[in-house]
PDB file of C-alpha atoms and ligand atoms in Angstrom:
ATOM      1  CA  UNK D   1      91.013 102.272  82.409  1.00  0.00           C
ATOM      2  CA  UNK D   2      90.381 100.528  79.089  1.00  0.00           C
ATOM      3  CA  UNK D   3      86.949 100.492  77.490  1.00  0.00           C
ATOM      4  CA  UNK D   4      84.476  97.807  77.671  1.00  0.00           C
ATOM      5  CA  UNK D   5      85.531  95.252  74.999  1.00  0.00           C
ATOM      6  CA  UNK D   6      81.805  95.042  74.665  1.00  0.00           C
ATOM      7  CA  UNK D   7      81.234  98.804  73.701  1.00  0.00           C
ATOM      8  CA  UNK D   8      79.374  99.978  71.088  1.00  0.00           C
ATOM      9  CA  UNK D   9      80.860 103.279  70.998  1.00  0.00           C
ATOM     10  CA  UNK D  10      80.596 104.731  67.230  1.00  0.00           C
ATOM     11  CA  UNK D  11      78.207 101.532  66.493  1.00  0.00           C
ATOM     12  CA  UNK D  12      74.492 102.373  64.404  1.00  0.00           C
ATOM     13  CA  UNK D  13      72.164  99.264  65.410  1.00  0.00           C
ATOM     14  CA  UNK D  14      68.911  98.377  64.148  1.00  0.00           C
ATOM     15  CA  UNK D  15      66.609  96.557  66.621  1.00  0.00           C
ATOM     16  CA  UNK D  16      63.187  95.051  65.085  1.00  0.00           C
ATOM     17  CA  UNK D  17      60.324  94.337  67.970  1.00  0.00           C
ATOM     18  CA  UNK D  18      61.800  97.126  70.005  1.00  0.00           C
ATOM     19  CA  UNK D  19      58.684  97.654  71.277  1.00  0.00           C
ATOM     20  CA  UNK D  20      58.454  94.757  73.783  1.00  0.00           C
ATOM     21  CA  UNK D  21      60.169  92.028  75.907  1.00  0.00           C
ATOM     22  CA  UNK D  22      64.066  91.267  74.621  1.00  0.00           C
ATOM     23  CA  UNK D  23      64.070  93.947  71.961  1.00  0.00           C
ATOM     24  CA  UNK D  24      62.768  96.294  74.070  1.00  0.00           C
ATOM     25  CA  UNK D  25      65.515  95.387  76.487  1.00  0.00           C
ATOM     26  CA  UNK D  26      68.247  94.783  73.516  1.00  0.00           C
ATOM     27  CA  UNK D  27      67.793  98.455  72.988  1.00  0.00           C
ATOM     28  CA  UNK D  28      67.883  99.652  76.494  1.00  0.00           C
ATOM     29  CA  UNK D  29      71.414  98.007  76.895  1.00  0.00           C
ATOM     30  CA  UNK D  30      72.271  98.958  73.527  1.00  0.00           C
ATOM     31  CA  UNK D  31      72.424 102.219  74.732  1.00  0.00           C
ATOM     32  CA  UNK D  32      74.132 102.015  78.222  1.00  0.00           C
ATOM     33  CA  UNK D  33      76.903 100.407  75.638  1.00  0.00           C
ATOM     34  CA  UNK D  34      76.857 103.607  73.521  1.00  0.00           C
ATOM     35  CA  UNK D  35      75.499 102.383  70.604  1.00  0.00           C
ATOM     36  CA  UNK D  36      72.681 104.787  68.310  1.00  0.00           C
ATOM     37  CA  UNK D  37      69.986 102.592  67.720  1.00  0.00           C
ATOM     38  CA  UNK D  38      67.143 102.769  65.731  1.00  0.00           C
ATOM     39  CA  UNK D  39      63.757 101.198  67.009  1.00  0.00           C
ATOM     40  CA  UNK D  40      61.393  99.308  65.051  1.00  0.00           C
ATOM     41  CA  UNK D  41      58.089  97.961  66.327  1.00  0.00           C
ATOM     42  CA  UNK D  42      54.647  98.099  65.528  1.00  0.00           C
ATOM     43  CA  UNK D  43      53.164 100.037  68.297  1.00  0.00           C
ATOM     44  CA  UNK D  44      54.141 103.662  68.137  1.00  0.00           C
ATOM     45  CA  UNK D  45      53.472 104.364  72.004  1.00  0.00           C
ATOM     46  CA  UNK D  46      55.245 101.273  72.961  1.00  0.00           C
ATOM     47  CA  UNK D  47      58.417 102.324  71.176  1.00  0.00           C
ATOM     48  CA  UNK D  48      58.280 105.561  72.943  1.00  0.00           C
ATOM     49  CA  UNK D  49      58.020 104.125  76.038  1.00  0.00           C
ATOM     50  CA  UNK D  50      61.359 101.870  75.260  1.00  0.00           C
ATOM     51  CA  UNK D  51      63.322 105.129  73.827  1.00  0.00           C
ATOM     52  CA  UNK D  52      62.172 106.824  77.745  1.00  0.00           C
ATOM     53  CA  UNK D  53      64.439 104.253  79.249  1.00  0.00           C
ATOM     54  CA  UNK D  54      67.312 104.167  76.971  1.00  0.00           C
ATOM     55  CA  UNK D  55      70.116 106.348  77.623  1.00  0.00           C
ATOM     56  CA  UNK D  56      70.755 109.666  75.618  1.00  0.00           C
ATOM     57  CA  UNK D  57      67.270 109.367  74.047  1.00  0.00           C
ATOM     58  CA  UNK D  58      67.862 112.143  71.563  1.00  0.00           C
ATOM     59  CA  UNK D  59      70.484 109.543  69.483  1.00  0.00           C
ATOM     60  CA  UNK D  60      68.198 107.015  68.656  1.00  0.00           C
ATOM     61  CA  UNK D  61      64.801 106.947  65.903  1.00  0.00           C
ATOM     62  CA  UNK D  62      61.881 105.494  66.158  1.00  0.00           C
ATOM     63  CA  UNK D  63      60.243 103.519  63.009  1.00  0.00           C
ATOM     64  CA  UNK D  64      57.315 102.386  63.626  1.00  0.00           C
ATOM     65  CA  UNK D  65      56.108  99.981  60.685  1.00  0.00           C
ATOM     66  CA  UNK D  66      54.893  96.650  60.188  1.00  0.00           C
ATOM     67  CA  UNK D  67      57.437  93.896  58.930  1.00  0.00           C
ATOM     68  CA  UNK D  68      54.775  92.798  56.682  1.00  0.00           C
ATOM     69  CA  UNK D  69      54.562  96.071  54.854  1.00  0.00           C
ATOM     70  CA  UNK D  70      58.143  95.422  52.416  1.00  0.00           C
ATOM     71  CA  UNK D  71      57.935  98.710  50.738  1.00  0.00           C
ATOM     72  CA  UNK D  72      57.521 100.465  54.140  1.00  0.00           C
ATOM     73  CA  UNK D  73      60.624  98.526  55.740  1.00  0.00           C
ATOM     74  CA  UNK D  74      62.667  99.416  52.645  1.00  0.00           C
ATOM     75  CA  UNK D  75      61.701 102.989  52.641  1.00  0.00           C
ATOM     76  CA  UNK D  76      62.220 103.144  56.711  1.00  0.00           C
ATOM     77  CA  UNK D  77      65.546 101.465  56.486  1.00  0.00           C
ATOM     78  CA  UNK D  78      66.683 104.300  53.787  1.00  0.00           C
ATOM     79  CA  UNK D  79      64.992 107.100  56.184  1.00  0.00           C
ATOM     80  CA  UNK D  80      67.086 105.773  59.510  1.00  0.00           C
ATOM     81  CA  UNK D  81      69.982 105.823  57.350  1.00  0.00           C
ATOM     82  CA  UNK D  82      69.793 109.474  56.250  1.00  0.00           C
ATOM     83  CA  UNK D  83      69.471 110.336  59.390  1.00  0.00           C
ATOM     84  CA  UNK D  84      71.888 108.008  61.492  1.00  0.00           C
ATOM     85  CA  UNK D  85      74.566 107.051  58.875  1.00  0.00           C
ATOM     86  CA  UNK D  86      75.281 103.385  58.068  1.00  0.00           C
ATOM     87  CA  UNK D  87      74.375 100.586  59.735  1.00  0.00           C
ATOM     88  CA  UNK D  88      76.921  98.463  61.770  1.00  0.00           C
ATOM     89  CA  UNK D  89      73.988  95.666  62.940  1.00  0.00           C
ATOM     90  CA  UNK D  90      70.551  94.386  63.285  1.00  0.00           C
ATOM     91  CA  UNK D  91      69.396  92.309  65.460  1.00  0.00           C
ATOM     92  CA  UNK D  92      65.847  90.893  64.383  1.00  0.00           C
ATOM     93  CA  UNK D  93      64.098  90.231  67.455  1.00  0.00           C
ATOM     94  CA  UNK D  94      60.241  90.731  66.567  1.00  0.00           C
ATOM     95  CA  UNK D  95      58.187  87.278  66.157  1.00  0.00           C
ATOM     96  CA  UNK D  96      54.728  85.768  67.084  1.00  0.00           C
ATOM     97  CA  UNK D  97      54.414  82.360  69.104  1.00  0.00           C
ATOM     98  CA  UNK D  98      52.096  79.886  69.363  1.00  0.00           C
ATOM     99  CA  UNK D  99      51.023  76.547  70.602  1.00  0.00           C
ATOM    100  CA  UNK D 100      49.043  74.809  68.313  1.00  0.00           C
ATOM    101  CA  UNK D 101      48.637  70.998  67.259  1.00  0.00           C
ATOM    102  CA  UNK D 102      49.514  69.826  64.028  1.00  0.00           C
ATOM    103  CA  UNK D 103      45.585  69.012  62.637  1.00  0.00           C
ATOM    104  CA  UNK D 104      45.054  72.923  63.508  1.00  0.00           C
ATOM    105  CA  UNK D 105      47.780  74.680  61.341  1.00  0.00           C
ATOM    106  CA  UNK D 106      46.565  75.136  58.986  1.00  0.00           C
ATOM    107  CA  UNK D 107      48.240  76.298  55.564  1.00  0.00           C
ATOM    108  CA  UNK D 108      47.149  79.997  56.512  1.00  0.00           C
ATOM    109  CA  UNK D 109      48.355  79.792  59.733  1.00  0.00           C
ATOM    110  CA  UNK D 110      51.832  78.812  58.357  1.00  0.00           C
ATOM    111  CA  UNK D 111      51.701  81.280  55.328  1.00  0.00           C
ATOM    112  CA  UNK D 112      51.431  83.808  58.560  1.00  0.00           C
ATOM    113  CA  UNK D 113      53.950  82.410  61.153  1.00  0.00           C
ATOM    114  CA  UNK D 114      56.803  82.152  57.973  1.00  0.00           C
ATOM    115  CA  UNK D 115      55.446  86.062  56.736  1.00  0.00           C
ATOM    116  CA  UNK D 116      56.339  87.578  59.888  1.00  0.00           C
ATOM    117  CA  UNK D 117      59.194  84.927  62.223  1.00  0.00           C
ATOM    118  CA  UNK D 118      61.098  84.241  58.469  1.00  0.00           C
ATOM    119  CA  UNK D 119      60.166  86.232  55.652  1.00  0.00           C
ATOM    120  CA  UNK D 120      59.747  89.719  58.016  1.00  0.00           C
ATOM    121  CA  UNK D 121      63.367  89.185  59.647  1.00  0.00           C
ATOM    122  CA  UNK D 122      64.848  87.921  56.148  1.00  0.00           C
ATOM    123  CA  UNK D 123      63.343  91.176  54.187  1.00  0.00           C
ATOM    124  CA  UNK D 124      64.272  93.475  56.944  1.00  0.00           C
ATOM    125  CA  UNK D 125      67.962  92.721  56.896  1.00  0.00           C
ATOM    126  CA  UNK D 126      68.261  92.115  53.099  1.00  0.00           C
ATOM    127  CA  UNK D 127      67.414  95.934  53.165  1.00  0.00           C
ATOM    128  CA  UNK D 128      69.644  96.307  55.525  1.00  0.00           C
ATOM    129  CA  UNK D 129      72.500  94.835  53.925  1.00  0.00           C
ATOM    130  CA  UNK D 130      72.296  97.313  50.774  1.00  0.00           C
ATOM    131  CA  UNK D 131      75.528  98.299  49.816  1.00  0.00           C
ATOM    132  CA  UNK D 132      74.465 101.662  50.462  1.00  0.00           C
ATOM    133  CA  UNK D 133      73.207 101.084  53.660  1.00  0.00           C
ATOM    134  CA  UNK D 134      75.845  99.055  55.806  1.00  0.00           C
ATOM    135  CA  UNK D 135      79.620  99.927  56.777  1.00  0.00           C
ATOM    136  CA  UNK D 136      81.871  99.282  54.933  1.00  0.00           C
ATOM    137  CA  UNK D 137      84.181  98.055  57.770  1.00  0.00           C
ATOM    138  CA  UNK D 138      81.848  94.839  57.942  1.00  0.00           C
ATOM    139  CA  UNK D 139      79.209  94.326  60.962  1.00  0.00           C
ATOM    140  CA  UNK D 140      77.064  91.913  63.115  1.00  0.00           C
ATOM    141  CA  UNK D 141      73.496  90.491  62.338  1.00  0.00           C
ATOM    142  CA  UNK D 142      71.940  88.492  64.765  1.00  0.00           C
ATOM    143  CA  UNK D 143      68.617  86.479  64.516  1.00  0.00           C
ATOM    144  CA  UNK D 144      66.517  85.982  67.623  1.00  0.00           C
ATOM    145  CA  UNK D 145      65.359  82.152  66.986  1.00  0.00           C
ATOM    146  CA  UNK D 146      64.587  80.168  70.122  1.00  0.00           C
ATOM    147  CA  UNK D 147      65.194  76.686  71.532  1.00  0.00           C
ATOM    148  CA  UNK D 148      62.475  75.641  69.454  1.00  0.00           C
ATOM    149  CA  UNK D 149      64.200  75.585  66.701  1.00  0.00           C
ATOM    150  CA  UNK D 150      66.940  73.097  67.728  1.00  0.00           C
ATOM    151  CA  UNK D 151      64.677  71.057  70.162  1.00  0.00           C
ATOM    152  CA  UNK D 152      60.961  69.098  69.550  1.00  0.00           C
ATOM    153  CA  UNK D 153      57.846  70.023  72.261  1.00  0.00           C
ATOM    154  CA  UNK D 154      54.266  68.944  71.517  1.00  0.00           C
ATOM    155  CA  UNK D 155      52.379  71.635  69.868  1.00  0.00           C
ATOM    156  CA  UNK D 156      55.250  73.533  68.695  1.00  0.00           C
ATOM    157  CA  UNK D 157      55.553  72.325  64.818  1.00  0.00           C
ATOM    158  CA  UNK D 158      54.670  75.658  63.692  1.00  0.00           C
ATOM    159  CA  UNK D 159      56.754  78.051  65.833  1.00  0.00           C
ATOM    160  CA  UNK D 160      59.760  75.491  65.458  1.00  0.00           C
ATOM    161  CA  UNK D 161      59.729  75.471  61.920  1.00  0.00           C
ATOM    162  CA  UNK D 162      59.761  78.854  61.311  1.00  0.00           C
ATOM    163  CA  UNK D 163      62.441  79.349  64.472  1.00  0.00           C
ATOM    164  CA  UNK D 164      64.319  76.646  62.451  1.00  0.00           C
ATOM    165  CA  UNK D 165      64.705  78.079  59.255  1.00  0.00           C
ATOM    166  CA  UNK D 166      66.529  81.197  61.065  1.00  0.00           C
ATOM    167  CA  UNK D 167      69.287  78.979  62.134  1.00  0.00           C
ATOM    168  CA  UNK D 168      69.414  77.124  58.697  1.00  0.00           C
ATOM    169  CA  UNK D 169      69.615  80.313  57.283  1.00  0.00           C
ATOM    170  CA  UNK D 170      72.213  82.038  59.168  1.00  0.00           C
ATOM    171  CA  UNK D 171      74.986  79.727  58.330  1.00  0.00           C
ATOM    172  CA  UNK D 172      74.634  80.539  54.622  1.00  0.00           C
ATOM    173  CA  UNK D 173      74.295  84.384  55.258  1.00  0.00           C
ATOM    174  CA  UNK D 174      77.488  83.915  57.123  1.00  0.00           C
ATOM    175  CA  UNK D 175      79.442  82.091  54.336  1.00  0.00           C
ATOM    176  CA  UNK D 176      78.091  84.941  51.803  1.00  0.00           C
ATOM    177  CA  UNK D 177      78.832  87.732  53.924  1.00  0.00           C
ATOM    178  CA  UNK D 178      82.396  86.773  55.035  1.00  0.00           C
ATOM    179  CA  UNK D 179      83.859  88.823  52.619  1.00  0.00           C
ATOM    180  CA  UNK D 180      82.122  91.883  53.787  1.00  0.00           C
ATOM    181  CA  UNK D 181      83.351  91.243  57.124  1.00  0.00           C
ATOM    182  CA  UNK D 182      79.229  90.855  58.248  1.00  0.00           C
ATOM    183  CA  UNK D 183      79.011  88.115  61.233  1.00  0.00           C
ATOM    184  CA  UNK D 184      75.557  86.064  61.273  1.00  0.00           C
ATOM    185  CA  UNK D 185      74.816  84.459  64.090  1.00  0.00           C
ATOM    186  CA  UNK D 186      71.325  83.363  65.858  1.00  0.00           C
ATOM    187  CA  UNK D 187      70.164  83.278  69.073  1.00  0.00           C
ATOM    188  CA  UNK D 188      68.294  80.210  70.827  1.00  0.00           C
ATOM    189  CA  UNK D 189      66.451  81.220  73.869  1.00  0.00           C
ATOM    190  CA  UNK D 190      64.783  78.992  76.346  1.00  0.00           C
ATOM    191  CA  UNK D 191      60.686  80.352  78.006  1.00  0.00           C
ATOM    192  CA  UNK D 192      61.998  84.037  78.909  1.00  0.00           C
ATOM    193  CA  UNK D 193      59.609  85.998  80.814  1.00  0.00           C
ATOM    194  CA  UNK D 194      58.318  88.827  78.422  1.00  0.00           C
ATOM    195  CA  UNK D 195      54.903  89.513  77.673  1.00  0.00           C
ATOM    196  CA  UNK D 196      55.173  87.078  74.741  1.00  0.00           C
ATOM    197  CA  UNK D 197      55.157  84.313  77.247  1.00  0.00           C
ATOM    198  CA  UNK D 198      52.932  85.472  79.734  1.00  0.00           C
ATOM    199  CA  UNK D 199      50.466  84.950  76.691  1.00  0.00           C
ATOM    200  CA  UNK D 200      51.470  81.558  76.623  1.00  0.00           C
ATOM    201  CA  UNK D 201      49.067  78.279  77.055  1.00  0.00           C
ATOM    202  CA  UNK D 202      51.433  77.198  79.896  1.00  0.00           C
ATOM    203  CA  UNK D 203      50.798  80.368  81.557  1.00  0.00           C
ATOM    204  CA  UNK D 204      47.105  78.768  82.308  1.00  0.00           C
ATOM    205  CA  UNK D 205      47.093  77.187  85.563  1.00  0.00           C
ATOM    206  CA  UNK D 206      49.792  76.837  88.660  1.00  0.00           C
ATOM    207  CA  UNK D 207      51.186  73.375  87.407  1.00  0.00           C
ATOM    208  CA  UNK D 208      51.827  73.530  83.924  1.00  0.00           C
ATOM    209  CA  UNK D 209      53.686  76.876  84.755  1.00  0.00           C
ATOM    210  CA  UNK D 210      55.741  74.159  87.305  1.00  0.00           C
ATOM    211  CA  UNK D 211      56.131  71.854  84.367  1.00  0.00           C
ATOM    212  CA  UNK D 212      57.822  74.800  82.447  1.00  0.00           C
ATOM    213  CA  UNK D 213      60.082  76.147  84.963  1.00  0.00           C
ATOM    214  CA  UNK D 214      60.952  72.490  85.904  1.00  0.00           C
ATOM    215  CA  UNK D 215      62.117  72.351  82.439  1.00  0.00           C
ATOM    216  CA  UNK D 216      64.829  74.847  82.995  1.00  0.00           C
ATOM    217  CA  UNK D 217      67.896  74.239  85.284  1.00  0.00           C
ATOM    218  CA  UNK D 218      68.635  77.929  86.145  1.00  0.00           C
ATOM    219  CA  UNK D 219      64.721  78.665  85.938  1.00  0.00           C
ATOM    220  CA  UNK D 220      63.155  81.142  83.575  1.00  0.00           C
ATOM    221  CA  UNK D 221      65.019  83.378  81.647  1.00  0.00           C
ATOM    222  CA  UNK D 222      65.122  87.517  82.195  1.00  0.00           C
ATOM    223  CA  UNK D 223      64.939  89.622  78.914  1.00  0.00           C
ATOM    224  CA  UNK D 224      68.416  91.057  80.328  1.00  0.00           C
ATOM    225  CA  UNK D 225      69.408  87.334  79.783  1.00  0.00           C
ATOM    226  CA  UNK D 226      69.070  87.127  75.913  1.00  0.00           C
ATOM    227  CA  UNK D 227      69.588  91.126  75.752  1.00  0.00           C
ATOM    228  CA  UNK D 228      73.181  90.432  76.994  1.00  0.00           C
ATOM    229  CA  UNK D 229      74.002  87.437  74.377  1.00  0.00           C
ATOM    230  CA  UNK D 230      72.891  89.809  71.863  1.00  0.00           C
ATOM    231  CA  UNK D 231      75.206  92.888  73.246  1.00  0.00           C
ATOM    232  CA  UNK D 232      78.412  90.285  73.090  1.00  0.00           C
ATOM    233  CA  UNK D 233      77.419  88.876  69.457  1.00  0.00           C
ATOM    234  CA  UNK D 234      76.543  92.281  67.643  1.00  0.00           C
ATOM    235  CA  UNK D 235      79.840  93.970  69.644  1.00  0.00           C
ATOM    236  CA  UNK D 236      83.997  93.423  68.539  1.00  0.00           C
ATOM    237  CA  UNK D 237      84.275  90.939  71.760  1.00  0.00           C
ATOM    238  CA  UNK D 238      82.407  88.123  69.080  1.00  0.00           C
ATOM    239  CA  UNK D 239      84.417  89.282  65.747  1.00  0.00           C
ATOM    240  CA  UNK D 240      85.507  86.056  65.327  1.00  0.00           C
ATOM    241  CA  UNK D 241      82.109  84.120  65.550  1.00  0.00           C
ATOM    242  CA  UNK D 242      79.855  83.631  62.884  1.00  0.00           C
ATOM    243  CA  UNK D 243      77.082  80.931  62.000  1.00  0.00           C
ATOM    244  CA  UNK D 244      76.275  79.749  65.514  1.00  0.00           C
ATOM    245  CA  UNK D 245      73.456  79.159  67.141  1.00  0.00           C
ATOM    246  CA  UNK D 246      73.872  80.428  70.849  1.00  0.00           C
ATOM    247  CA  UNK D 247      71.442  78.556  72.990  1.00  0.00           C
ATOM    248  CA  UNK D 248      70.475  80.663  76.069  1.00  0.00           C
ATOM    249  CA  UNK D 249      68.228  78.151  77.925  1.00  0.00           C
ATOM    250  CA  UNK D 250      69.211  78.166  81.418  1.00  0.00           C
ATOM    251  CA  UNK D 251      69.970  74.685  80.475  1.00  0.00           C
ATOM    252  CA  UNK D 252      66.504  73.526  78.716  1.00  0.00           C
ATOM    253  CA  UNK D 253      68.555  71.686  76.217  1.00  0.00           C
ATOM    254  CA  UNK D 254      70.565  70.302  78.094  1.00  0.00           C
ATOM    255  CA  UNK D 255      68.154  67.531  79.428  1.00  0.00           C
TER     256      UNK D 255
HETATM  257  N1  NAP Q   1      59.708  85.090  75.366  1.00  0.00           N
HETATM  258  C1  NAP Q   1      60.156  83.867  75.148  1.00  0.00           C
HETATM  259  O1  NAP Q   1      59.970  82.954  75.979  1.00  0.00           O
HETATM  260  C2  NAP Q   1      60.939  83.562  73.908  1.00  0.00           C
HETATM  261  C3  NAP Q   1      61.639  82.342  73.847  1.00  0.00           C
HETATM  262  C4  NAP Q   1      62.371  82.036  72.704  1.00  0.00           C
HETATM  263  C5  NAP Q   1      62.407  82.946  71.641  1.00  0.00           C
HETATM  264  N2  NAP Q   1      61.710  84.106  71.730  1.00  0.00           N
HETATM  265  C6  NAP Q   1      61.771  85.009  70.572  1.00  0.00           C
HETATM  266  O2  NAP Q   1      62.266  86.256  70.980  1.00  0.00           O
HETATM  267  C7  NAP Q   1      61.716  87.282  70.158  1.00  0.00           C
HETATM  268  C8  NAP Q   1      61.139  88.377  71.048  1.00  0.00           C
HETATM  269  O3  NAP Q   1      60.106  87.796  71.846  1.00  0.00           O
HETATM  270  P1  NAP Q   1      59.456  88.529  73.107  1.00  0.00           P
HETATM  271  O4  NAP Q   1      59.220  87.486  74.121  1.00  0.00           O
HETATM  272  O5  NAP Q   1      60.224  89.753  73.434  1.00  0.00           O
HETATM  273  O6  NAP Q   1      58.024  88.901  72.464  1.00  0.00           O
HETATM  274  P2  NAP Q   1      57.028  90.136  72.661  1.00  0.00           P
HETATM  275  O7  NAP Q   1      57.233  90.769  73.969  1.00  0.00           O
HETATM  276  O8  NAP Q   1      55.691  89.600  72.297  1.00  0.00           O
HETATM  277  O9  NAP Q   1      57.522  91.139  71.513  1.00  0.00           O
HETATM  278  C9  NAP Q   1      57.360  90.805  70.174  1.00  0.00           C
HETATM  279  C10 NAP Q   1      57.796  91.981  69.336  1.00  0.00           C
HETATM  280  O10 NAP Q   1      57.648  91.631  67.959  1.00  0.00           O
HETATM  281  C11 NAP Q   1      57.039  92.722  67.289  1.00  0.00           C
HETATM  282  N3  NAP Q   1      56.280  92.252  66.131  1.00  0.00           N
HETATM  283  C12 NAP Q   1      55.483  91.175  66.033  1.00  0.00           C
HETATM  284  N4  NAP Q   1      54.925  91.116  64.828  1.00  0.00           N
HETATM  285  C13 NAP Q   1      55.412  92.165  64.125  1.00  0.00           C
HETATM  286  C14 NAP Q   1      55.220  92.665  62.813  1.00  0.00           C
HETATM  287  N5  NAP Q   1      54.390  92.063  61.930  1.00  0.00           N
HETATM  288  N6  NAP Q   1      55.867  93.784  62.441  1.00  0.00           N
HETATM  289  C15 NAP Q   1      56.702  94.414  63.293  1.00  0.00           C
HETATM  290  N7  NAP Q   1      56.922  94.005  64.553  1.00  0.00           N
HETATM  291  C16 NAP Q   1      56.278  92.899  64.962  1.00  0.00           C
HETATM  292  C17 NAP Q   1      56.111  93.329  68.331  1.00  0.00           C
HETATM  293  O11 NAP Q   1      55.826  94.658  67.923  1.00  0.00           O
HETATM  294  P3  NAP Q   1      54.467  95.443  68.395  1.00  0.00           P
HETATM  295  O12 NAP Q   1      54.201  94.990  69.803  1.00  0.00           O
HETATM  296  O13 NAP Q   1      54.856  96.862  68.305  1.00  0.00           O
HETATM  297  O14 NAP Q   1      53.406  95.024  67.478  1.00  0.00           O
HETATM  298  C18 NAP Q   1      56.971  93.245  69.581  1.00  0.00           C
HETATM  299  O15 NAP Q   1      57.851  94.349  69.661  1.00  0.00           O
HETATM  300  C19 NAP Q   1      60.682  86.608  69.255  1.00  0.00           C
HETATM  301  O16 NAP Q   1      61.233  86.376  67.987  1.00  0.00           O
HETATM  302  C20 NAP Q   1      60.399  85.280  69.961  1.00  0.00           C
HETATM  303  O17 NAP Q   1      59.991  84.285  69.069  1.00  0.00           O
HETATM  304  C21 NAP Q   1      60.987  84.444  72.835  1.00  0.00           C
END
């Protein structure tokens, strides 16, 4: 029988927000593909939790560190190296949300949202990226964005700008890092249900949680949903894909 064209056999793969929702799922399936992964999250107990459900805990590392913290990520990405050998991908899956309208975000509140959804992901994987710390044989980044960033909602300037910028940003990263043979790609999910979204203003009362899932075609999304778009972009099956922004909506956009 031949392998999974989706394995991730031999594969080193950093996950950021590991610690909940779709990273916390990204790693789980991560590891039923074969890949080592190494965790990254805030919450130290959380990422535990996530490395009890992967398979063959023992291969992966925890690092638990804020994205804010830059000389921390830097000195984390060179520890999980040591340890795990060079990296093959990332994907950056930690963010905040928020619904907000425009007269309340205030410059503060951007300066935050663009530290941690833009700068955070950016800094992370420009670490990453050292020549010292990547294969050689080239590799897969992928950016967790979200429909957001490609579509308008009331209240959502601030999330979608920031959610935006990923995908803007991606297709340059993917023209510069051609010739390393490093694939960029982002990923635009619709409302999946992960404790990021049970936070969520719509979560408030019985009809604007309608409105929501009305929105989607197929319904709300399952972590395992964006978990899997992540598995095919970051594995060989996607080697020849790079700057696109796969929208996994269950049809959102669509409308
Ligand atoms: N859920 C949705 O409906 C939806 C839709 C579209 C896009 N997305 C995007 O998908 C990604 C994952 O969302 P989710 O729903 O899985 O959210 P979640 O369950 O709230 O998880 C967010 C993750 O981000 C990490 N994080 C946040 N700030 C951080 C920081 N400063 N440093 C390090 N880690 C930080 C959290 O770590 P700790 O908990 O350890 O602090 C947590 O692991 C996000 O980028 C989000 O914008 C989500």
């Amino acid at each position: 029988m031949s392998e999974s064209i989706f394995s991730l056999k031999d594969k080193f793969i950093l996950i950021t927000g590991a610690s909940s929702g779709i990273g916390r799922q990204c790693a789980i399936t991560f590891s039923e593909y074969g890949a080592r992964v190494a965790l990254f999250g805030r919450d130290q107990n959380r990422l535990e939790e996530t490395l009890g459900m992967m398979k063959q805990p023992s291969d992966h590392v925890i690092c638990s560190v804020d994205l804010l913290e830059y000389k921390q990520i830097a000195d984390a990405v060179k520890v999980v190296v040591n340890k795990q050998g060079l990296i093959d991908g990332v994907v950056n899956c930690a963010g905040i949300s928020t619904t907000l309208p425009l007269n309340a975000i205030s410059p503060g509140k951007m300066e935050d949202f663009f530290r941690v959804n833009v700068i955070g992901a950016v800094n992370l994987t420009r670490n990453a990226l050292k020549l010292a710390h990547f294969s050689v044989n080239g590799g897969s980044i992928v950016f967790i964005s979200s429909v957001m960033g490609v579509t308008g909602e009331s209240g959502k300037a601030l999330y979608s700008m920031t959610k935006g910028a990923l995908i803007s940003a991606v297709r340059s990263m993917a023209v510069e890092l051609a010739t390393r043979r490093i694939r960029v790609n982002a990923i635009s999910p619709g409302v999946v249900d992960t404790p990021m979204s049970k936070h969520a203003v719509y979560r408030k009362d019985e009809s604007s949680i309608n409105r929501i899932k009305s929105l989607h075609p197929l319904g709300l999304g399952q972590s395992a949903d964006v978990a899997n778009a992540s598995l095919f972009l970051i594995s060989d099956a996607a080697r020849w894909i790079t700057g696109t922004n796969l929208i996994v909506d269950g049809g959102y956009s669509t409308k």
